[in-house]
XYZ file of C-alpha atoms in Angstrom:
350
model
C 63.466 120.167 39.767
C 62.383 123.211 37.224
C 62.847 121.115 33.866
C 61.028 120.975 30.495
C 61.555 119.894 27.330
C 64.308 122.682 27.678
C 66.347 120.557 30.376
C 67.174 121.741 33.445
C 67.845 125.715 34.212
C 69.594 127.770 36.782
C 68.583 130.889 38.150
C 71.143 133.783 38.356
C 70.973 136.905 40.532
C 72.631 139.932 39.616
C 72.832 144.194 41.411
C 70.571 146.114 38.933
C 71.831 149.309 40.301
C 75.391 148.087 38.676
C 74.192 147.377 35.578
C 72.636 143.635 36.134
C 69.839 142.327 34.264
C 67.645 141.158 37.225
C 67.039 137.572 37.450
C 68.199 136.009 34.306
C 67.655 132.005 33.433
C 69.493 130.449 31.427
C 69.331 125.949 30.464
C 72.087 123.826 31.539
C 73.425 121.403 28.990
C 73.785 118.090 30.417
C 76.683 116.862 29.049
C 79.349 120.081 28.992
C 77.424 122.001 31.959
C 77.237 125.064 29.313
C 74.624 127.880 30.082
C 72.491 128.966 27.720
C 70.057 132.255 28.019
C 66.367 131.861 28.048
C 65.483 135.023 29.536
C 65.988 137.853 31.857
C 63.506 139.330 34.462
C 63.756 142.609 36.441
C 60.699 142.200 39.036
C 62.893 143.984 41.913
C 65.725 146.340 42.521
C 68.924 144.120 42.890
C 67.976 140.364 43.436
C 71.346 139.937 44.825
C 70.356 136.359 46.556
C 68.126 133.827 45.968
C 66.502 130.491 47.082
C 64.093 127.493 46.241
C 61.576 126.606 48.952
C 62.546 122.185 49.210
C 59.888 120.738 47.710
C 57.877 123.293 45.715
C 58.727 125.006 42.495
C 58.582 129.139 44.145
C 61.522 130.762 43.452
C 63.050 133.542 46.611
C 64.687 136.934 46.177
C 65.890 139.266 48.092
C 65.800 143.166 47.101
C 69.038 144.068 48.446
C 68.723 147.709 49.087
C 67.946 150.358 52.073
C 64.325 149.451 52.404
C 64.789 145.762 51.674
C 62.495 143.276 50.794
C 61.995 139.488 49.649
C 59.896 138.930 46.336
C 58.053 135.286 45.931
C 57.825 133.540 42.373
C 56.263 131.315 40.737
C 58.208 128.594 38.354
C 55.041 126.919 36.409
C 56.877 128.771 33.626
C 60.164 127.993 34.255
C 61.507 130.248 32.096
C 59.300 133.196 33.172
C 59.244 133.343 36.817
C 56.394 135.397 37.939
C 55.771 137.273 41.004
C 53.306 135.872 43.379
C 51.950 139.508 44.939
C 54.032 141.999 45.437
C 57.310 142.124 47.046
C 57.191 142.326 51.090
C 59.655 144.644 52.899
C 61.500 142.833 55.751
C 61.785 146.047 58.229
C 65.606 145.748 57.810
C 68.690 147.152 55.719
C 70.401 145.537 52.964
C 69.148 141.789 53.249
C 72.149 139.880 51.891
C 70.875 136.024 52.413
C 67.800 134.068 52.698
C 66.866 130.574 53.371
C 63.031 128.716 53.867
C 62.355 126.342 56.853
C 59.631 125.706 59.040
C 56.908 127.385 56.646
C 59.007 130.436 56.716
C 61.537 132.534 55.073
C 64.185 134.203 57.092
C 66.689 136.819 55.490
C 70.561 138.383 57.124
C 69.932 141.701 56.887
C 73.596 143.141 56.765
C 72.695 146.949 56.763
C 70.514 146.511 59.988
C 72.790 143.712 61.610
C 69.222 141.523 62.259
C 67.497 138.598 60.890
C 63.695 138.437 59.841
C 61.232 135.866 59.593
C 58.518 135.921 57.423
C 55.245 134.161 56.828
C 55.407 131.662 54.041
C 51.469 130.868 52.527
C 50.680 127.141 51.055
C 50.839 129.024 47.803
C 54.175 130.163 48.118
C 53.402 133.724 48.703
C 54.772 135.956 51.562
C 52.697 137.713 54.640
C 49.591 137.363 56.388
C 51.151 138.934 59.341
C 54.414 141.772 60.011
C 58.081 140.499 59.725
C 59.859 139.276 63.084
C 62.950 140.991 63.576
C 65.595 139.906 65.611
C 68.312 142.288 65.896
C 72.183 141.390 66.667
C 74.261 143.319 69.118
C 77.974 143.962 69.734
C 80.803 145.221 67.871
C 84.431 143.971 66.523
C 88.081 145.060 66.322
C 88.088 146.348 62.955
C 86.315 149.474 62.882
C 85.668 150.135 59.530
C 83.954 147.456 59.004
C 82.740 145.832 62.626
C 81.386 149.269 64.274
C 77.935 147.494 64.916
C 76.430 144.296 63.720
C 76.630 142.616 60.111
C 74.281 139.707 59.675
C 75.680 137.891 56.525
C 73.973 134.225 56.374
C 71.197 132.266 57.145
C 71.481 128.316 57.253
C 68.916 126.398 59.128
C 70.271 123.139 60.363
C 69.205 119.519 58.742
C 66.718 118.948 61.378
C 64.915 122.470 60.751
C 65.292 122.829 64.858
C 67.699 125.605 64.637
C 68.656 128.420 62.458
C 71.792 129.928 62.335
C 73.773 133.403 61.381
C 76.803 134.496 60.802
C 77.458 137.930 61.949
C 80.536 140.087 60.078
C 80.030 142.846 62.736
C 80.201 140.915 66.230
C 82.752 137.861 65.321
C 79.759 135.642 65.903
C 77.623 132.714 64.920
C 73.858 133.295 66.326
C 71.909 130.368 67.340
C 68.245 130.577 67.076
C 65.853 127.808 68.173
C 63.118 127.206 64.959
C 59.575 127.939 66.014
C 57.036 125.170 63.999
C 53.901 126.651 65.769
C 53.910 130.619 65.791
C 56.385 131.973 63.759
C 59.172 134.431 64.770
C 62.731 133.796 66.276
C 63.944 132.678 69.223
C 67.965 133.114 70.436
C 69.387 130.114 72.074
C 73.150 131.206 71.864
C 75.633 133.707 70.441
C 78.535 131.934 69.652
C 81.993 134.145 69.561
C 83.698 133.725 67.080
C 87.997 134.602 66.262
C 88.181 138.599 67.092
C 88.729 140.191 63.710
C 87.709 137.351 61.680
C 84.669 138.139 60.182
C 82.442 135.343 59.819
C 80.265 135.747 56.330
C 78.841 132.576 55.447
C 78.633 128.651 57.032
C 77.533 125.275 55.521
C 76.557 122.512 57.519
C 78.995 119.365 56.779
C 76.415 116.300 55.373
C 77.101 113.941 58.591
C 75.247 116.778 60.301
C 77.921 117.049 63.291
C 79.981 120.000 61.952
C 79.701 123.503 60.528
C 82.179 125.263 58.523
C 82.060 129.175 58.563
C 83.745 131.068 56.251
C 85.053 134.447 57.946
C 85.793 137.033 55.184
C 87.969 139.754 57.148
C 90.797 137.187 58.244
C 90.469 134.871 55.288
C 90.109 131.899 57.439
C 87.700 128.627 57.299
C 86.566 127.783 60.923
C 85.761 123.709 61.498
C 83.266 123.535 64.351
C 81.345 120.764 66.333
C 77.820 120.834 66.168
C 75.700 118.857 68.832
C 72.363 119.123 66.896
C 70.458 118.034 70.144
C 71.476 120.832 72.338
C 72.203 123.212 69.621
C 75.371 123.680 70.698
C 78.429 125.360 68.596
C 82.236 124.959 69.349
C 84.483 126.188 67.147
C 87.880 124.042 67.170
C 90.258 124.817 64.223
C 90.773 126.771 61.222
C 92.574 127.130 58.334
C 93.659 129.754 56.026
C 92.106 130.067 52.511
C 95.333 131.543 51.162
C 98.181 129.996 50.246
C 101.612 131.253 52.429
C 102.633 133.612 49.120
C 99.704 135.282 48.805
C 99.419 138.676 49.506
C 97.585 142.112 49.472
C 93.949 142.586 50.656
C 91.636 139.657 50.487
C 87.738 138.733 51.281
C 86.674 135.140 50.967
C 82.885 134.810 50.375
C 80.922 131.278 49.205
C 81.525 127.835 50.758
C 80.560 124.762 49.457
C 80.751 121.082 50.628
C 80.579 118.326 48.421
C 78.066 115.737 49.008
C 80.154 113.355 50.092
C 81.738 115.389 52.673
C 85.636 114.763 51.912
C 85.743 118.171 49.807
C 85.281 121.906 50.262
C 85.507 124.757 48.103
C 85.775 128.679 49.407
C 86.020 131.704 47.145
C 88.596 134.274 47.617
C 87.778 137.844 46.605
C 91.144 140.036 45.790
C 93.301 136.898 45.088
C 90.398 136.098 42.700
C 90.671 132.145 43.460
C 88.910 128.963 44.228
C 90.173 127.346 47.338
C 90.570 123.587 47.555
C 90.368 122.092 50.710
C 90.367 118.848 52.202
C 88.097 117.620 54.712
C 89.131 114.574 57.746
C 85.772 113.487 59.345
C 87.343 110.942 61.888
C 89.695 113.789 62.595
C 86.824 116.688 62.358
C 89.818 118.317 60.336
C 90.613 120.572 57.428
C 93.663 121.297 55.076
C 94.265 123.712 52.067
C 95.092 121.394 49.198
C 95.195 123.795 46.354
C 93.787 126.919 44.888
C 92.776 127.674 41.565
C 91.899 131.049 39.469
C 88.040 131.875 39.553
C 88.029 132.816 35.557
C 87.525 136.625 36.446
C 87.412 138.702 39.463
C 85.466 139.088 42.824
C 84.446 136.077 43.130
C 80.732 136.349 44.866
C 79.216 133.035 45.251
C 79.776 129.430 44.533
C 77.264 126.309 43.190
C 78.137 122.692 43.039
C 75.357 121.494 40.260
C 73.214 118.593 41.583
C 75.357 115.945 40.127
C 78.607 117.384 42.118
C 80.705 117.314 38.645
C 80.931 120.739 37.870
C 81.384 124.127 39.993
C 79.928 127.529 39.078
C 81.558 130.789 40.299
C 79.564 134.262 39.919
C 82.528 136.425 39.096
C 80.692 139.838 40.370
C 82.753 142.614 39.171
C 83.959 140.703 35.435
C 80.368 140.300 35.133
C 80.261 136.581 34.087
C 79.215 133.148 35.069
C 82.578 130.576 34.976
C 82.001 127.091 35.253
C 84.260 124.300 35.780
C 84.623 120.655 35.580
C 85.969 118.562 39.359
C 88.639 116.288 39.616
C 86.578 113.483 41.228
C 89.899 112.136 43.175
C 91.453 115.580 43.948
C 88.751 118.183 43.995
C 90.634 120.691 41.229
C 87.981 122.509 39.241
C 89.045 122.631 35.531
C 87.496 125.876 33.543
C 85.316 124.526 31.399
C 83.406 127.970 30.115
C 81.687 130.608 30.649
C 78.346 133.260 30.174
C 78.233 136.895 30.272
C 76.385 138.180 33.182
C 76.727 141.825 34.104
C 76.748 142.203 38.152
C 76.241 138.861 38.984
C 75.717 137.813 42.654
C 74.272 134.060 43.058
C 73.219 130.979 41.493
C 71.132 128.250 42.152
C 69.845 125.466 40.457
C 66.312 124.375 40.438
């Protein structure tokens, strides 16, 4: 955890080509969850995503753009991340996600449709050898947007035995088995998802036997069994993230599951909300309980701060950061605040 005498911070991505400052940091208070701005850092074009490495203080970023890339940094100074070497390109398109396992780092490349693996050094740095690229096949009904593959996501199971990735393009969730010794991927399974629906992004539920994927063009959350041993996914019921009044065009984006595993929260982009939803584990269930405005609009990602008290929503197209006290019985998130961030795309805390 990145703290100081400062406290703790979080580390916010943001488009630079729309007018975002790059990676900005900013201290949490402890007691209100209030952001504060230490400092902004443009090291590459449009850090739209980014991730810690478990266990080591290097901070991940994608360079979302047509010759994409993933930039390594160093947190020593945690309020001036610096670049360990320069940026390496992950031969893809538009790399949306990332995620580090196995002594690598793997990105969703949605321009491409593919997923790469990378290299990760004992420093922290990226390389030593050329990306592996795995590319996605297949198409979906909606042909605007499913005329060829769309890797969105990149989650590697508990275990670190499998990776998986959610594909907007081919209604699918892609199964690859993690490789410890060489690096690279390996496909165990395509798994087809509802035709239409668009899966974006997918969280694994804490008791390790489910995934949840979040499917952005039919504004649906998919509950499916996960056998961890055969990598195996079913999908078995979803949900809408809507409520029956809503209408007009919508695109959900972030998931989150609460540590506990009794809670979810999806955000809707166009309805500009926070869906509530309720989650069964004996019944490997889920219900819409209630959903709540996001603060501003388009909605782009969701964090749960380490405690689980308070939910942070990067409103991308308002431009700010809104975050919210939870109900610890019912789940509601409360505004609480917010922070000015032009084009902002992720959080995550460190």
């Amino acid at each position: 955890m990145a703290e100081t005498a400062g406290g703790q911070r979080v580390y916010i991505g943001s488009f630079t080509e729309a007018g975002g400052r790059g990676v900005t940091v900013a201290l949490v208070d402890p007691d209100t969850g209030a952001l504060t701005v230490t400092g902004h850092h443009h090291t590459v074009a449009n850090p739209s995503y980014l991730a810690l490495a478990p266990g080591s203080g290097t901070l991940y970023a994608v360079s979302e753009t047509d010759h994409g890339s993933v930039a390594a940094h160093s947190l020593a100074r945690p309020d001036s991340p610096d670049l360990i070497g320069a940026a390496v390109p992950v031969d893809a398109s538009a790399p949306t996600h990332l995620t580090v396992a196995a002594g690598q780092l793997f990105t969703a490349n949605y321009g491409s449709g593919s997923v790469s693996a990378l290299t990760v050094r004992q420093d922290g740095s990226l390389g030593g050898r050329p990306p592996s690229t795995a590319v996605h096949t297949g198409s979906g009904p909606d042909r605007d947007r499913q005329a060829g593959p769309h890797a969105h996501c990149v989650v590697a199971d508990p275990r670190w035995r499998w990776l998986l990735s959610a594909d907007l393009g081919t209604d699918s969730v892609w199964v690859y088995r993690l490789e410890h010794t060489e690096p690279g991927l390996s496909l165990h399974a395509e798994v087809p998802m509802a035709p239409g629906s668009g899966p974006r992004h997918l969280g694994f539920h804490p008791a390790g036997d489910r995934v949840y994927t979040v499917n952005e063009l039919d504004s649906t959350l998919t509950v499916c069994r996960w056998d961890a041993q055969a990598g195996k996914l079913e999908p078995a019921a979803s949900v809408s993230t809507r409520p029956p009044r809503a209408r007009g065009a919508n695109h959900p984006s972030a998931l989150v599951i609460s540590p506990d595993g009794l809670r979810a929260w999806v955000a809707n982009r166009g309805d500009d909300t926070i869906a509530v939803f309720g989650l069964d584990p004996a019944r490997q269930s889920v219900e819409l309980i209630d959903t709540v405005s996001c603060g501003g609009h388009w909605p782009r990602d969701l964090v749960l701060d380490p405690s689980g008290r308070r939910l942070y929503a990067a409103n991308e197209r308002s431009g700010e950061v809104v975050w919210f006290d939870v109900d610890a019985r019912t789940g509601t998130p409360y505004r609480a605040g917010e922070l000015r961030v032009p084009a902002v795309s992720c959080l995550v805390f460190a």
